[in-house]
């Protein structure tokens, strides 16, 4: 079955807790919805491996003609971390409209550490205008290592 806030509310319908704490179920239902609505995806890899191309291909596979990430086939084009947001229905949870947060990262080279990019992404995720909570990052984070992509 699908996990939805209304399902949680229905489970507690006949229980005493509904009468004793009437606002609690609404809060739990909303928190459950928020947890399954955000899907952070971090794309990592060395420079010029096609991380932006993979991101754009994913957006097109979801039914869009857009290619939101800047691409270049011969030189690195992403500096720092760029966040692209995409809404879709049923990405990981059937029947739930979700928000994919696609983190396109600059490539790492000798002397740069992948762990620093991960830390930067984690900070951006927490500070992002949509503010991804710690629990969402721990439960829903997808890391994608791009080793080479071609159109």
Short mmCIF file of C-alpha atoms in Angstrom, two decimals:
data_model
loop_
_atom_site.label_atom_id
_atom_site.label_comp_id
_atom_site.label_asym_id
_atom_site.label_seq_id
_atom_site.Cartn_x
_atom_site.Cartn_y
_atom_site.Cartn_z
CA UNK A 1 0.00 0.00 0.00
CA UNK A 2 0.93 3.64 -0.10
CA UNK A 3 1.98 5.73 2.88
CA UNK A 4 -0.15 8.84 3.10
CA UNK A 5 -1.07 11.12 5.97
CA UNK A 6 -4.75 10.22 5.57
CA UNK A 7 -3.89 6.54 6.06
CA UNK A 8 -2.22 7.34 9.39
CA UNK A 9 -5.22 9.41 10.43
CA UNK A 10 -7.59 6.54 9.56
CA UNK A 11 -5.55 4.10 11.66
CA UNK A 12 -6.04 6.24 14.78
CA UNK A 13 -9.70 7.13 14.09
CA UNK A 14 -11.24 4.97 16.84
CA UNK A 15 -8.47 5.38 19.39
CA UNK A 16 -8.71 7.48 22.54
CA UNK A 17 -5.72 9.54 21.46
CA UNK A 18 -7.91 11.29 18.87
CA UNK A 19 -10.17 12.63 21.63
CA UNK A 20 -7.37 13.49 24.08
CA UNK A 21 -5.02 15.18 21.61
CA UNK A 22 -7.13 16.42 18.68
CA UNK A 23 -4.35 18.41 16.98
CA UNK A 24 -1.77 15.62 17.16
CA UNK A 25 -3.14 13.54 14.29
CA UNK A 26 -3.26 16.52 11.95
CA UNK A 27 0.38 17.30 12.80
CA UNK A 28 1.50 13.66 12.37
CA UNK A 29 -0.35 13.41 9.06
CA UNK A 30 1.26 16.60 7.75
CA UNK A 31 4.73 15.50 8.93
CA UNK A 32 4.30 12.14 7.17
CA UNK A 33 3.32 13.91 3.95
CA UNK A 34 6.33 16.22 4.15
CA UNK A 35 8.66 13.26 4.70
CA UNK A 36 7.56 11.45 1.55
CA UNK A 37 7.24 14.55 -0.63
CA UNK A 38 10.91 15.61 -0.82
CA UNK A 39 13.45 13.50 -2.69
CA UNK A 40 16.99 14.90 -2.57
CA UNK A 41 19.31 13.47 -5.24
CA UNK A 42 23.01 14.38 -5.24
CA UNK A 43 24.97 13.77 -8.47
CA UNK A 44 28.72 13.32 -7.97
CA UNK A 45 31.68 12.49 -10.15
CA UNK A 46 34.87 13.75 -11.67
CA UNK A 47 34.80 16.76 -13.97
CA UNK A 48 33.50 16.22 -17.52
CA UNK A 49 31.73 12.94 -16.75
CA UNK A 50 28.21 14.10 -17.69
CA UNK A 51 26.52 14.81 -14.35
CA UNK A 52 24.50 17.69 -15.84
CA UNK A 53 23.61 15.52 -18.83
CA UNK A 54 22.34 12.75 -16.53
CA UNK A 55 20.26 15.31 -14.61
CA UNK A 56 18.77 16.68 -17.86
CA UNK A 57 18.08 13.17 -19.17
CA UNK A 58 16.26 12.34 -15.92
CA UNK A 59 14.06 15.44 -16.25
CA UNK A 60 13.24 14.44 -19.84
CA UNK A 61 12.48 10.86 -18.78
CA UNK A 62 9.92 12.36 -16.39
CA UNK A 63 8.10 13.87 -19.37
CA UNK A 64 9.62 17.32 -19.87
CA UNK A 65 11.30 18.84 -22.91
CA UNK A 66 13.39 21.05 -20.62
CA UNK A 67 17.10 20.61 -19.97
CA UNK A 68 17.55 22.84 -16.87
CA UNK A 69 21.23 22.13 -16.16
CA UNK A 70 23.87 23.87 -18.26
CA UNK A 71 25.78 21.33 -20.41
CA UNK A 72 29.02 21.40 -22.35
CA UNK A 73 30.53 18.33 -23.97
CA UNK A 74 34.19 19.38 -23.77
CA UNK A 75 34.67 21.45 -20.63
CA UNK A 76 33.42 21.45 -17.06
CA UNK A 77 30.51 23.86 -16.68
CA UNK A 78 29.07 23.42 -13.17
CA UNK A 79 30.70 25.48 -10.44
CA UNK A 80 29.88 24.66 -6.84
CA UNK A 81 26.44 23.11 -6.33
CA UNK A 82 23.37 23.97 -8.41
CA UNK A 83 19.95 22.84 -7.19
CA UNK A 84 17.20 22.07 -9.72
CA UNK A 85 13.69 21.37 -8.44
CA UNK A 86 11.23 19.16 -10.29
CA UNK A 87 7.72 18.06 -9.28
CA UNK A 88 6.35 14.68 -10.31
CA UNK A 89 3.81 12.15 -9.13
CA UNK A 90 4.76 8.72 -7.87
CA UNK A 91 8.57 8.91 -8.20
CA UNK A 92 9.16 6.78 -5.09
CA UNK A 93 5.74 6.68 -3.40
CA UNK A 94 2.73 5.71 -5.55
CA UNK A 95 0.01 8.34 -5.60
CA UNK A 96 2.07 11.04 -3.86
CA UNK A 97 3.17 14.24 -5.61
CA UNK A 98 6.86 14.54 -4.86
CA UNK A 99 9.47 17.23 -5.23
CA UNK A 100 12.77 16.03 -6.67
CA UNK A 101 15.65 18.21 -5.55
CA UNK A 102 18.45 17.50 -8.01
CA UNK A 103 21.86 18.65 -6.77
CA UNK A 104 24.24 19.06 -9.69
CA UNK A 105 27.81 19.29 -8.37
CA UNK A 106 31.08 20.42 -9.81
CA UNK A 107 33.47 17.62 -10.61
CA UNK A 108 36.26 16.77 -8.26
CA UNK A 109 39.84 16.48 -9.41
CA UNK A 110 43.08 15.56 -7.71
CA UNK A 111 43.47 17.77 -4.68
CA UNK A 112 39.71 18.28 -4.24
CA UNK A 113 37.84 16.00 -1.89
CA UNK A 114 34.52 14.34 -2.68
CA UNK A 115 33.64 14.51 1.03
CA UNK A 116 33.87 18.33 0.85
CA UNK A 117 31.31 18.34 -1.98
CA UNK A 118 29.04 16.06 0.05
CA UNK A 119 29.29 18.41 3.04
CA UNK A 120 28.54 21.38 0.76
CA UNK A 121 25.48 19.58 -0.65
CA UNK A 122 24.22 18.67 2.82
CA UNK A 123 24.54 22.29 3.94
CA UNK A 124 22.82 23.59 0.79
CA UNK A 125 20.00 21.07 1.33
CA UNK A 126 19.41 22.31 4.87
CA UNK A 127 19.75 25.99 3.89
CA UNK A 128 17.82 25.67 0.63
CA UNK A 129 14.72 27.87 0.41
CA UNK A 130 12.69 24.66 0.62
CA UNK A 131 14.71 23.60 3.69
CA UNK A 132 15.12 19.83 3.65
CA UNK A 133 14.93 18.48 7.18
CA UNK A 134 17.61 16.27 8.69
CA UNK A 135 15.17 13.33 8.90
CA UNK A 136 14.43 13.59 5.17
CA UNK A 137 18.13 13.67 4.33
CA UNK A 138 18.74 10.58 6.47
CA UNK A 139 15.78 8.62 5.10
CA UNK A 140 15.41 9.73 1.48
CA UNK A 141 18.81 10.86 0.16
CA UNK A 142 19.95 9.30 -3.12
CA UNK A 143 23.62 9.56 -4.08
CA UNK A 144 24.43 9.06 -7.77
CA UNK A 145 28.03 8.56 -8.87
CA UNK A 146 28.37 9.45 -12.56
CA UNK A 147 31.32 7.66 -14.13
CA UNK A 148 30.67 8.71 -17.71
CA UNK A 149 27.56 9.68 -19.66
CA UNK A 150 27.01 10.16 -23.35
CA UNK A 151 24.03 11.61 -25.20
#
